[in-house]
Coordinates of C-alpha atoms and ligand atoms in Angstrom, one line a residue:
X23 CA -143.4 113.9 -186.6
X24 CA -140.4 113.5 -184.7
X25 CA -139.7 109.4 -185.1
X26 CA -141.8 107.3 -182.7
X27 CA -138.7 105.6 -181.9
X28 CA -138.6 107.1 -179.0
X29 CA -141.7 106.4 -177.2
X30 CA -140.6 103.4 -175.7
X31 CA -143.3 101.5 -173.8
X32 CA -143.0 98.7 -171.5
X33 CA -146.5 97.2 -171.4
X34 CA -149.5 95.3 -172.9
X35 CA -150.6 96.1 -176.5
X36 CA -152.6 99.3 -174.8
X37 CA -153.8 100.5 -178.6
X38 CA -156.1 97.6 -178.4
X39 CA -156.8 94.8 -180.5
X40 CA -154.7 93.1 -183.2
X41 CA -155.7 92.2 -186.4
X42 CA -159.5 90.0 -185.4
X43 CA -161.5 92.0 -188.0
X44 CA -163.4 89.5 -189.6
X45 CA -164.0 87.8 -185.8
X46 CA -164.8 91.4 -184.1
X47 CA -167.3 92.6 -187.1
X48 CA -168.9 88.5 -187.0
X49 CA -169.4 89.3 -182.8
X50 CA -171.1 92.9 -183.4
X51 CA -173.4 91.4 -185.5
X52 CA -174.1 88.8 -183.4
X53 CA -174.8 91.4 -180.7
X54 CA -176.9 94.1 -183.2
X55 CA -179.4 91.1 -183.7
X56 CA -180.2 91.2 -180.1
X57 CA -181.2 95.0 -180.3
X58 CA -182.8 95.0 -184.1
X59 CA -184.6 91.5 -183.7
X60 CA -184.2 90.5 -180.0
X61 CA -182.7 87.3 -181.2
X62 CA -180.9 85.4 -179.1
X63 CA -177.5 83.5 -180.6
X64 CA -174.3 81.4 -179.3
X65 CA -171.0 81.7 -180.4
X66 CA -168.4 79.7 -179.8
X67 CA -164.4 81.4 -179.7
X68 CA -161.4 78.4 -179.3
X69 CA -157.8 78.9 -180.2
X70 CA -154.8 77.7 -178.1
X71 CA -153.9 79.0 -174.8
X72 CA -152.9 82.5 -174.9
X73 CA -154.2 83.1 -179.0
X74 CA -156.3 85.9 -177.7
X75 CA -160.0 84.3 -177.0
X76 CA -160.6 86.2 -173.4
X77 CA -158.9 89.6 -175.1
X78 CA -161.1 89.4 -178.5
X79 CA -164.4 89.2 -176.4
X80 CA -163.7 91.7 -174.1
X81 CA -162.8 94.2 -176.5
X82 CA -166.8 94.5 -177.3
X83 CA -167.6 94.7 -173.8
X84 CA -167.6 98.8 -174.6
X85 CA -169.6 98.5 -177.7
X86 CA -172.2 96.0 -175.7
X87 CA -172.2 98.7 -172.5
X88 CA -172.9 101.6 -174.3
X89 CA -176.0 99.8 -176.4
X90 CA -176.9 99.4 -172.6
X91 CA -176.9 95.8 -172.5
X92 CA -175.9 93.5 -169.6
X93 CA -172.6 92.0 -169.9
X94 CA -171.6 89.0 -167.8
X95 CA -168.6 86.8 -167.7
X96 CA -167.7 84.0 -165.9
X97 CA -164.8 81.1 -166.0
X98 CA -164.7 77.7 -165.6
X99 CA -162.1 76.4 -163.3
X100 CA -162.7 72.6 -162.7
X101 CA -165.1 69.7 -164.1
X102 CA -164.9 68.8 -160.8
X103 CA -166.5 71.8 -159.4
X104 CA -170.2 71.8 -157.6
X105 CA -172.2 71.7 -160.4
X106 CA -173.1 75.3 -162.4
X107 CA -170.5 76.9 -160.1
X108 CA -169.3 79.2 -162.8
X109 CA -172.8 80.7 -163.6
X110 CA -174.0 80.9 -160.0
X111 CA -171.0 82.7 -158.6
X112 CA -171.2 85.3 -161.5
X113 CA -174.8 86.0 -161.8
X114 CA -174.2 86.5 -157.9
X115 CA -171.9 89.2 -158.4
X116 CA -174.4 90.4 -160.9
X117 CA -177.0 91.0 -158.8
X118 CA -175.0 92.5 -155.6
X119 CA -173.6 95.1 -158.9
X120 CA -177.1 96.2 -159.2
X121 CA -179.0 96.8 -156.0
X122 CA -181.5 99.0 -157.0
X123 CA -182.4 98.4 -160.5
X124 CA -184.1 95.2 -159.2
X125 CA -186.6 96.8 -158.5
X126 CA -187.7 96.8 -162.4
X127 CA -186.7 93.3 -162.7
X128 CA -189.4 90.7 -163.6
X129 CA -190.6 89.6 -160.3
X130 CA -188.8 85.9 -160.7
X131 CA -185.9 88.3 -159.8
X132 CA -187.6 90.2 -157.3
X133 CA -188.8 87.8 -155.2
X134 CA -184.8 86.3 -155.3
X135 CA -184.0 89.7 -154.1
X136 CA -185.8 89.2 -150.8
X137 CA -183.2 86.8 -149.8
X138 CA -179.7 86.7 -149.5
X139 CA -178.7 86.4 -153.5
X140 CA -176.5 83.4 -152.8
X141 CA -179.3 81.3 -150.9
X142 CA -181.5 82.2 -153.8
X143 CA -179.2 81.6 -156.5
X144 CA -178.1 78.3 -155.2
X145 CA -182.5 77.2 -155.7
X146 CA -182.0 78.2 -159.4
X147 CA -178.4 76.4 -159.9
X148 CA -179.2 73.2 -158.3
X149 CA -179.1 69.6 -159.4
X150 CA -182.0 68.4 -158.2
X151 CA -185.2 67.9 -160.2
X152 CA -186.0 70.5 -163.0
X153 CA -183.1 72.1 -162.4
X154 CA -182.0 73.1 -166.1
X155 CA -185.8 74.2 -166.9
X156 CA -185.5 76.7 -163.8
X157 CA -181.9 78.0 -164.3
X158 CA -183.2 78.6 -168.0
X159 CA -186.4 80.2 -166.9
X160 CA -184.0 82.3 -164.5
X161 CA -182.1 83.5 -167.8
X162 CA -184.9 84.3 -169.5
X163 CA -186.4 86.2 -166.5
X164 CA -183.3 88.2 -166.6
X165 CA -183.0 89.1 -170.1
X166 CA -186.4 89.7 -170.8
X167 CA -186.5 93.5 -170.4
X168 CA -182.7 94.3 -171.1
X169 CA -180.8 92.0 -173.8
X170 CA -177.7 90.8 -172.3
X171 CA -174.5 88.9 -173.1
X172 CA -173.2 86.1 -171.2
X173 CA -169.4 85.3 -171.7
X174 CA -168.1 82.1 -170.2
X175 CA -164.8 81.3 -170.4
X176 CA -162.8 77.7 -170.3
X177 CA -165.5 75.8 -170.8
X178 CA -163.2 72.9 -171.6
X179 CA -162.7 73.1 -167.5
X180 CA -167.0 73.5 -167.1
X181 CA -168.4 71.0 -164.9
X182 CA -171.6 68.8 -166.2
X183 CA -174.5 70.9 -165.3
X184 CA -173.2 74.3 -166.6
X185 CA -172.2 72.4 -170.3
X186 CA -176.3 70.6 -169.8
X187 CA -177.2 74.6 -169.4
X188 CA -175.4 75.7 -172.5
X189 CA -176.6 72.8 -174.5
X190 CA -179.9 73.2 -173.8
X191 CA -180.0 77.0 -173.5
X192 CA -178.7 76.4 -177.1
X193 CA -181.5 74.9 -178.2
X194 CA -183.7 78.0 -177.5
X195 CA -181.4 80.5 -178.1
X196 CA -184.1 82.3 -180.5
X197 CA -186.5 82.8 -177.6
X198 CA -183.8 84.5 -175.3
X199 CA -182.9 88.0 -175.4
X200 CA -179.1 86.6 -175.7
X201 CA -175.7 86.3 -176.7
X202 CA -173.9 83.2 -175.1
X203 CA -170.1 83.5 -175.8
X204 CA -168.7 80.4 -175.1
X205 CA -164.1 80.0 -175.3
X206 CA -162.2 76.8 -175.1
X207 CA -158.9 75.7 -175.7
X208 CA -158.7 72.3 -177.9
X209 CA -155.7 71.4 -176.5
X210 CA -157.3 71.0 -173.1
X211 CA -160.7 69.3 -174.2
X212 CA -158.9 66.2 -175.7
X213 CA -159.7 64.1 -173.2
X214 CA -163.3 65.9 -172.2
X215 CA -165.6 63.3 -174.1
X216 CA -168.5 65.4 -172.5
X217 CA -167.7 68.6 -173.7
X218 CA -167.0 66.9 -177.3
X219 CA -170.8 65.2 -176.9
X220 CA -172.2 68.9 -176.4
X221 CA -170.3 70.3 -178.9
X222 CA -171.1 67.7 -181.6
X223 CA -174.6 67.9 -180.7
X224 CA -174.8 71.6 -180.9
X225 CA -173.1 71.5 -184.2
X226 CA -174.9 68.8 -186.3
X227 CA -178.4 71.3 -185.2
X228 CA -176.5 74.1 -186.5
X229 CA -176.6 76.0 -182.8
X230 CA -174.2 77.9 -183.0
X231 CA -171.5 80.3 -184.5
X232 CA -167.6 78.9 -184.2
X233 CA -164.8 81.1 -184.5
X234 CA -161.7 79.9 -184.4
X235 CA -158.5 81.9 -183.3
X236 CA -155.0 81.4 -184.9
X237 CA -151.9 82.4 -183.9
X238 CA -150.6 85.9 -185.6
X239 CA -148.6 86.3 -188.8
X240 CA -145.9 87.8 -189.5
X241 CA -147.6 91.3 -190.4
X242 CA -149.5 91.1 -187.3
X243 CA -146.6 90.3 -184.9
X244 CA -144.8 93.4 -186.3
X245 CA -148.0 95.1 -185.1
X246 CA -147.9 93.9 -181.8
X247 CA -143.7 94.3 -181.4
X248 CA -144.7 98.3 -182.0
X249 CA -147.6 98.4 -180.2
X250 CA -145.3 96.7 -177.0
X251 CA -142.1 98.9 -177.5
X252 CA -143.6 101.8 -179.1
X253 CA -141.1 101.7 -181.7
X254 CA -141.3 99.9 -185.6
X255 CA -139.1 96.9 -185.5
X256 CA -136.6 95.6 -187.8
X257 CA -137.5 92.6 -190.0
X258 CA -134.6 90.3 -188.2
X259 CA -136.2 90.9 -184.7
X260 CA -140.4 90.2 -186.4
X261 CA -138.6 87.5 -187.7
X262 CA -137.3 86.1 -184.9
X263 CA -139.8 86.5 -182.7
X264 CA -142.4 85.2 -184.8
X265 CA -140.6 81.5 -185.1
X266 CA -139.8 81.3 -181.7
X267 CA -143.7 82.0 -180.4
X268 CA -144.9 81.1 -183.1
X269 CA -147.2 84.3 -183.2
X270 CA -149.0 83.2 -180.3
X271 CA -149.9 86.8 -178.6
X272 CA -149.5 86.0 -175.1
X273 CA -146.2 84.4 -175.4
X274 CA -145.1 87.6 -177.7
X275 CA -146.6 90.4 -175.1
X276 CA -145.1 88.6 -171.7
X277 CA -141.7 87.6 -173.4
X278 CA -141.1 91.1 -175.1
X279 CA -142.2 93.0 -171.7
X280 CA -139.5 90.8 -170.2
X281 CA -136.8 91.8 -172.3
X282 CA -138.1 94.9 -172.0
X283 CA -137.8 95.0 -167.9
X284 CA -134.5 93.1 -168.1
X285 CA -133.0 95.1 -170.5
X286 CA -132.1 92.6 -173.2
X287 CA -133.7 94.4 -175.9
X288 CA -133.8 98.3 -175.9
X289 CA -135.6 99.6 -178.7
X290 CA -134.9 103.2 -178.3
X291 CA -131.2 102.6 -178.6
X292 CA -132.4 100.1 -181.3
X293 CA -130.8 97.5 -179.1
X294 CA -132.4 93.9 -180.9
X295 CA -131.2 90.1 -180.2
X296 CA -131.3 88.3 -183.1
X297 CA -130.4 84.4 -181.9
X298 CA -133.1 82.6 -180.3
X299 CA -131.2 81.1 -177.6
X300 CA -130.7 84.9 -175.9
X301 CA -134.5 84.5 -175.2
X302 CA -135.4 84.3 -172.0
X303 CA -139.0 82.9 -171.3
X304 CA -140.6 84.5 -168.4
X305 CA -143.0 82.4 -165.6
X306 CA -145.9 83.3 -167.6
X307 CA -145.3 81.4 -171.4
X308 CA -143.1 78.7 -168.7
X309 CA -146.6 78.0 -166.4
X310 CA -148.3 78.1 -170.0
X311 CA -146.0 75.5 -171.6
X312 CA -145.7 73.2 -168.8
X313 CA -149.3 72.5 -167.9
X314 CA -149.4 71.5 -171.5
X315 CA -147.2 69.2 -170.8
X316 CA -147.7 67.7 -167.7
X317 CA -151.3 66.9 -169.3
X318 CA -149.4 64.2 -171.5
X319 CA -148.8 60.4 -170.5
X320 CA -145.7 59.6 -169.0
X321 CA -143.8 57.6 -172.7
X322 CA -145.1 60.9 -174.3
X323 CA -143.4 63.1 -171.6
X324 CA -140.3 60.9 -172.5
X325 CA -140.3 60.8 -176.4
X326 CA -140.4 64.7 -176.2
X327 CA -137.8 65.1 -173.7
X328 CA -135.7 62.9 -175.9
X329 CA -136.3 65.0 -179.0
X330 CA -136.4 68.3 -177.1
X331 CA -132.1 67.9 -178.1
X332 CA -132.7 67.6 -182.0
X333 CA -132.4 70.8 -183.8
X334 CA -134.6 72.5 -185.0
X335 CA -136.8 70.5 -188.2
X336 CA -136.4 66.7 -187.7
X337 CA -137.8 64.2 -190.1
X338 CA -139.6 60.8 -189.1
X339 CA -136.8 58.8 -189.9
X340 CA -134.5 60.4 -187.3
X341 CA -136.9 60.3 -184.4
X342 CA -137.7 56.7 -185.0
X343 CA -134.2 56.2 -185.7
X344 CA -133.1 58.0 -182.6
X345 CA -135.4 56.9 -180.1
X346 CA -134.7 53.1 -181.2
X347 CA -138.6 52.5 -181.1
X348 CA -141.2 50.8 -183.6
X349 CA -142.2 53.6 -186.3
X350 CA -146.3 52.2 -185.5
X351 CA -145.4 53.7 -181.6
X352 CA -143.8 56.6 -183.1
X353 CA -146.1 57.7 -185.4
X354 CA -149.0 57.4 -182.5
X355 CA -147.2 59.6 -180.6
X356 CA -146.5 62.2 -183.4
X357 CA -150.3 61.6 -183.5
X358 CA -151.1 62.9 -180.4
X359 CA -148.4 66.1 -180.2
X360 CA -149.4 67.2 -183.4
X361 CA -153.3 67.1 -181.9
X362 CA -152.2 69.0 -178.8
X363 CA -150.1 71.5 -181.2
X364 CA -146.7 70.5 -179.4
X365 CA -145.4 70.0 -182.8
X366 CA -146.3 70.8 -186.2
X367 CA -145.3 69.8 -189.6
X368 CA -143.2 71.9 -191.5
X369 CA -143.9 71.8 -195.2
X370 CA -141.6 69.5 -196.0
X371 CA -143.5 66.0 -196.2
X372 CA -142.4 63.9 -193.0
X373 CA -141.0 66.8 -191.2
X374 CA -141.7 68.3 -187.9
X375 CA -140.5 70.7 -185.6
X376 CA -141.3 72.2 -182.3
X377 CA -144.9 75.0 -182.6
X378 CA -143.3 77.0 -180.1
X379 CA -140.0 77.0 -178.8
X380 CA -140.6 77.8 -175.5
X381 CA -141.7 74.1 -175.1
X382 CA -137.8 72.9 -176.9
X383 CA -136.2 75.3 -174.3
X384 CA -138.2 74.3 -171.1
X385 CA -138.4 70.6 -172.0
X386 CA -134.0 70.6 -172.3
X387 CA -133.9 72.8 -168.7
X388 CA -135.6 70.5 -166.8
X389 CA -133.0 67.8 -167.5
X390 CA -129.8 67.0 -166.4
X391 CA -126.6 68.1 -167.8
X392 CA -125.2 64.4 -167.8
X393 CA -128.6 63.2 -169.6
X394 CA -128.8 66.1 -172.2
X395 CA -124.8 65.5 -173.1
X396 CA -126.3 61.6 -173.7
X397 CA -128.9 62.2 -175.6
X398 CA -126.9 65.1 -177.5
X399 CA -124.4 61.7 -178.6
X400 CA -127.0 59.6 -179.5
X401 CA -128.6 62.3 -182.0
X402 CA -125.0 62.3 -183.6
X403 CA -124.6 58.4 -184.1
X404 CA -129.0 58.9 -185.4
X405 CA -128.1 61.5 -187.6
X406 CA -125.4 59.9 -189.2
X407 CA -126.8 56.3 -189.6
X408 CA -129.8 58.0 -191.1
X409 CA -128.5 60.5 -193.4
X410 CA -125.4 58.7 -194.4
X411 CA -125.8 59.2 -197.9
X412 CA -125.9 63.0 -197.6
X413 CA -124.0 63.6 -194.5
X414 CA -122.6 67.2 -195.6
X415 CA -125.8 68.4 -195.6
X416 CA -125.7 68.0 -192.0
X417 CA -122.1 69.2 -190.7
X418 CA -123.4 72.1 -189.1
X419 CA -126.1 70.1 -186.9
X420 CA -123.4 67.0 -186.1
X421 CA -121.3 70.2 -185.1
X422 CA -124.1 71.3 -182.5
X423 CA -124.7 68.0 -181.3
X424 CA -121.3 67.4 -180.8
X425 CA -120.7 70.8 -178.8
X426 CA -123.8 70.0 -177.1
X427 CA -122.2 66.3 -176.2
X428 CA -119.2 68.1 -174.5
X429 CA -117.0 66.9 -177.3
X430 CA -115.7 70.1 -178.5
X431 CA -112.5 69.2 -181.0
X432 CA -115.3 67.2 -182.7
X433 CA -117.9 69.8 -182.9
X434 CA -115.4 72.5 -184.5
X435 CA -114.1 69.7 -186.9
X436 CA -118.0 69.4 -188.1
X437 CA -118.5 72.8 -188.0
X438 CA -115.3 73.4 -189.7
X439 CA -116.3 71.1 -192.5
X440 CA -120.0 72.8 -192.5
X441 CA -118.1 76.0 -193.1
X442 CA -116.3 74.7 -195.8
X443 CA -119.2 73.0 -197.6
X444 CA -121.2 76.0 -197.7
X445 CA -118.3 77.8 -199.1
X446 CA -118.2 75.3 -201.9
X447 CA -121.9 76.2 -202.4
X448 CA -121.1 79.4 -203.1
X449 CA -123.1 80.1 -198.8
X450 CA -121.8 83.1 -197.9
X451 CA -123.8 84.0 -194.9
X452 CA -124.1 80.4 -193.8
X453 CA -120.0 80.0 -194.3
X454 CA -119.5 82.7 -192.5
X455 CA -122.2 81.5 -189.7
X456 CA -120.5 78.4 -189.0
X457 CA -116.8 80.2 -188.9
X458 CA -117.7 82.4 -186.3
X459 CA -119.6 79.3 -184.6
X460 CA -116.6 78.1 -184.0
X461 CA -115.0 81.7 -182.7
X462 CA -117.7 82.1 -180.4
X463 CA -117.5 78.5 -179.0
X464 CA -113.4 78.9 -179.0
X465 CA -113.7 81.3 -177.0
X466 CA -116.6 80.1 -174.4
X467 CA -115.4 77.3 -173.7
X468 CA -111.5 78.5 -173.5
X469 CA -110.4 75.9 -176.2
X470 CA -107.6 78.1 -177.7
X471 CA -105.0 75.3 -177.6
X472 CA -107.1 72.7 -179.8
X473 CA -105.5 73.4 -183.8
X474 CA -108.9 74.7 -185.1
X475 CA -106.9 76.5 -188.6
X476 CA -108.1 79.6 -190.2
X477 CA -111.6 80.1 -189.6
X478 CA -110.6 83.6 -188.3
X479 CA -108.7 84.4 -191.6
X480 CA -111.7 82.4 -193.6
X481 CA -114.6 84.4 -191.8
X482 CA -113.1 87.8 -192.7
X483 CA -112.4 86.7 -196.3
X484 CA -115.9 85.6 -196.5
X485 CA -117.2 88.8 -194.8
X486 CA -115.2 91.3 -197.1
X487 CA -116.3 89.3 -200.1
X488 CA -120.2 89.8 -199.0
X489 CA -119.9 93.3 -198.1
X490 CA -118.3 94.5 -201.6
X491 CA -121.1 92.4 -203.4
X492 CA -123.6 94.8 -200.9
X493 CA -121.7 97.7 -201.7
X494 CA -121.8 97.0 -204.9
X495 CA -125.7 96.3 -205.0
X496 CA -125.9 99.4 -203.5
X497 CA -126.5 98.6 -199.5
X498 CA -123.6 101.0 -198.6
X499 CA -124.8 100.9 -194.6
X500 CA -125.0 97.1 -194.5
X501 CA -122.0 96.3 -197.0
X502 CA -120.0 98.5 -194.5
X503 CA -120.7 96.7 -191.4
X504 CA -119.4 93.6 -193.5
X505 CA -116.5 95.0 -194.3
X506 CA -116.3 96.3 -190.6
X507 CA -116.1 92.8 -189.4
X508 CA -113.6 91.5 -191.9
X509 CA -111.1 94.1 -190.6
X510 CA -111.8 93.2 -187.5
X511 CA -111.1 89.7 -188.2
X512 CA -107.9 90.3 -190.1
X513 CA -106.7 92.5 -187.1
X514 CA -107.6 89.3 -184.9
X515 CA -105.7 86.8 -187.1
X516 CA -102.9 88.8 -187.2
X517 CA -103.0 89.7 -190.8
X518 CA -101.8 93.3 -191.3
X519 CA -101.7 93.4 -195.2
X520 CA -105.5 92.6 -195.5
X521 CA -106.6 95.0 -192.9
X522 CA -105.1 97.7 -194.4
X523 CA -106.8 96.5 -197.9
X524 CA -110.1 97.1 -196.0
X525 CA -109.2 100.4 -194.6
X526 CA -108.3 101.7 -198.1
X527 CA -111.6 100.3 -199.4
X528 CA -113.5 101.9 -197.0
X529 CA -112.2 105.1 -197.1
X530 CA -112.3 105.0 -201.4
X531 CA -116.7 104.4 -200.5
X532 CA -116.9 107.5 -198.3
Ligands
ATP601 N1 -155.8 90.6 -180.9 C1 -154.9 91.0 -180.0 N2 -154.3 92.2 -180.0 C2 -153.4 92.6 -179.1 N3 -153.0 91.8 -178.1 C3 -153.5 90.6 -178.0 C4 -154.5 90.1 -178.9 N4 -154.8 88.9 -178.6 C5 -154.1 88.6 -177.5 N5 -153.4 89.6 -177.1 C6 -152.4 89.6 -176.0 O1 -152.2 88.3 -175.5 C7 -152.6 88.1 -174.2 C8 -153.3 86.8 -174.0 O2 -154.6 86.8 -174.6 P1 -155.8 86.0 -174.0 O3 -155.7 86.0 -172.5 O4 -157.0 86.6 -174.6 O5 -155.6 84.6 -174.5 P2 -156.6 83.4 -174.4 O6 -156.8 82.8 -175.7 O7 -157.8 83.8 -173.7 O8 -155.7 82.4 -173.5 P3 -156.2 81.2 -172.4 O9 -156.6 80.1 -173.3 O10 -154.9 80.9 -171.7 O11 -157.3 81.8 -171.6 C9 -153.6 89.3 -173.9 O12 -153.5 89.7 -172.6 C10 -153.0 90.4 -174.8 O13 -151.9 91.0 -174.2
MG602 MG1 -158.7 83.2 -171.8

């Protein structure tokens, strides 16, 4: 077949659903107990915002239509709304879908069918005396002739009297002719001690079924880059993509459809980005990442706006070094970003970074230049009282913060001397890295006049080195575009005699 690299989509995943096996055959059997035993059964789907809960359990609603069950779904909006609002609004809908078929309905139904559905429906729901009994008599009413699935959502956001109804619906489940689907997001419940008493009851009487959603890996996010663009993508571009969503689903779907529109990536042409900071997050993962967020207490909010400016991994010993606080307060708040997944450890003992990096980038836009260029100098003097004893290791970051800080001679000394090191260390890629760190960054910020040497001369040594080892390894195509770049590099630092070395050696491979 001609290559499908050029069916280029702009959309959601439309082929369907991702990876889930084991969660989507656990579901169906959950739902062919209803038809082969009429047993009723609760499961409960979490996973953090945008992992995939709400897609997962709607991608059986076809398999539970076509057994000709009932399929409801409802979300949860507030704790604070009237009580079983959720429910009542969707088995309202419900009923005005089926106007007829009421008729067949056990007469509990039919007799709420002679008023106005709301009116009625607002008896069942209420709070007032006997109220769960009724609402539960009212589900078992209703799924006594046809099985039926009930799916609600957020229940992290359910006020008292619906989380009462699923607790104690739970408790029966065997007698109903139902499957309660239940989704939360833990990051959202930390603080929702009545959600965690349900849960904990349900759990210690074995109630129900739990599956929990994790974000994709790297297999799967390839998956859902092709099934987005339409076209396989290179490793680089998984790659990168992976780390910066950290395989969470929604923030992969919304961000690549926004390269997509804005033209940033254009897979047909096979157009990638390969640097993280060319990602642009769109309102979607931005809305996502800051209610998380502002759900934090105000030193919290501060501690991660001060270490939104480290790069990338940062160990304990920096943060408590740079935030100048007591490592007891520090290590609470770790605590409590690490339970809200804000951060993560790497697997490097006493390391952290950033889950997603939509949360780095947001947190640094919403300060001010004047403050980031602060905090940017007080990472250098942390960085350097803490890892005295190794500070090479670290010339490339004391570069960036150093850029960062404004102070540009002293961020292309470091990265001069990063450059360097890693050429000691026999680096290649990162030498050359940090060389043309320093070209890009001459030439951004128009810098030409500050003595910077011979990065230019360096990088294309460097890059005509790596691509003969390629050639010689036998990656002709990538060995090329090394030795591409050196000539171009030569040309730039004025070099004549070494350009034409690279032309001749080029031409020899052809
Ligand atoms: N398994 C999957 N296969 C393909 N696409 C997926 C999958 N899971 C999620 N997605 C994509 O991610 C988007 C977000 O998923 P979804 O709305 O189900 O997340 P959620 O966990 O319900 O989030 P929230 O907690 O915010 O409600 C979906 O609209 C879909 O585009
Ligand atoms: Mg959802």
């Amino acid at each position: 077949m001609e290559g499908n690299k050029n069916i280029v989509r702009d959309g959601s995943p439309e082929d369907g659903l991702i990876d889930r096996k084991e969660e989507f055959i656990a579901l169906k059997e959950s739902i062919d107990l209803l038809e082969t035993e009429r047993k009723g059964n609760v499961v409960i789907v979490y996973g953090e915002a945008g992992v995939g809960k709400t897609f997962l359990v709607r991608s059986l609603k076809d398999y539970i239509e076509a057994k000709g069950f009932n399929w409801l779904e409802c979300i949860c909006v507030s704790r604070d709304s009237e009580p079983f609002s959720p429910l009542k609004e969707s088995f309202s809908f419900f009923a005005e879908q089926r106007e007829r078929p009421y008729l067949n309905l056990p007469i509990s139904i039919r007799m709420l069918h002679g008023k106005s559905e709301f009116a009625d429906l607002d008896e069942v729901f209420n709070k007032s005396n006997r109220t769960i009994q009724r609402a539960m008599d009212f589900v078992e009413d209703i799924t006594h002739t046809t099985p039926m699935v009930i799916f609600i959502e957020d229940i992290h956001l359910a006020d008292k009297y619906t989380l009462l109804f699923i607790r104690y619906l739970s408790v029966n489940i065997d007698n109903y002719n139902l499957l309660l689907i239940c989704s939360y997001r833990p990051e959202d419940a930390t603080d929702n001690d009545f959600l965690k008493e349900t849960m904990n009851f349900m759990y210690h009487r074995k109630m129900y079924n739990e599956i929990h959603l994790k974000p994709f890996g790297i297999d799967h996010t390839r998956s859902l880059i092709s099934s987005v663009t339409g076209v396989d993508p290179p490793g680089y571009f998984v790659e990168l993509i992976h780390q910066s969503t950290d395989g969470n689903p929604l923030f992969m779907v919304e961000t690549l459809k926004s390269m997509l529109f804005n033209n940033i990536i254009n897979p047909a042409e096979d157009r990638y980005i390969s640097e993280m900071d060319k990602i642009e997050w769109p309102p979607v993962v931005r809305y996502t990442v800051e209610r998380k967020i502002s759900r934090l207490d105000d030193p919290t909010k501060n501690f991660l706006q001060y270490i939104s400016v480290l790069s990338s991994d940062f160990s304990f010993s920096l943060i408590a070094e740079y935030v100048n606080m007591d490592e007891m307060d520090v290590l609470d708040i770790i605590d409590k970003l690490l339970d809200t997944d804000i951060l993560k450890e790497t697997d490097k003992s006493e390391m952290y970074r950033f889950s997603h990096r939509a949360v780095k980038d947001i947190l640094l836009e919403n300060q001010s230049s004047n403050k980031r260029r602060l905090l940017h100098k007080k990472a250098v003097e942390a960085i350097k009282t803490c890892y005295k004893d190794d500070l090479a290791e670290h010339y490339d970051i004391l570069g960036y913060h150093y850029m960062s800080a404004g102070l540009y001679d002293k961020g292309l000394e470091y990265y001069h001397k990063a450059a360097r090191k890693y050429e000691d260390d026999n680096k290649l890629e990162k030498a050359i890295d940090n060389y043309l760190n320093m070209d890009s960054l001459i030439q951004k910020y128009g810098i030409s006049e500050i003595d910077v040497g011979d990065h230019l001369e360096r990088a294309g040594e460097l890059s005509y080195k790596k691509g003969r080892v390629l050639i010689g390894e036998g990656e002709i195509e990538k060995g090329r575009e090394y030795i591409e770049r050196a000539m171009n590099l030569f040309e730039r630092a004025g070099i004549e005699g070494r350009m034409g070395e690279c032309r001749t050696y080029l031409k020899d491979i052809v």
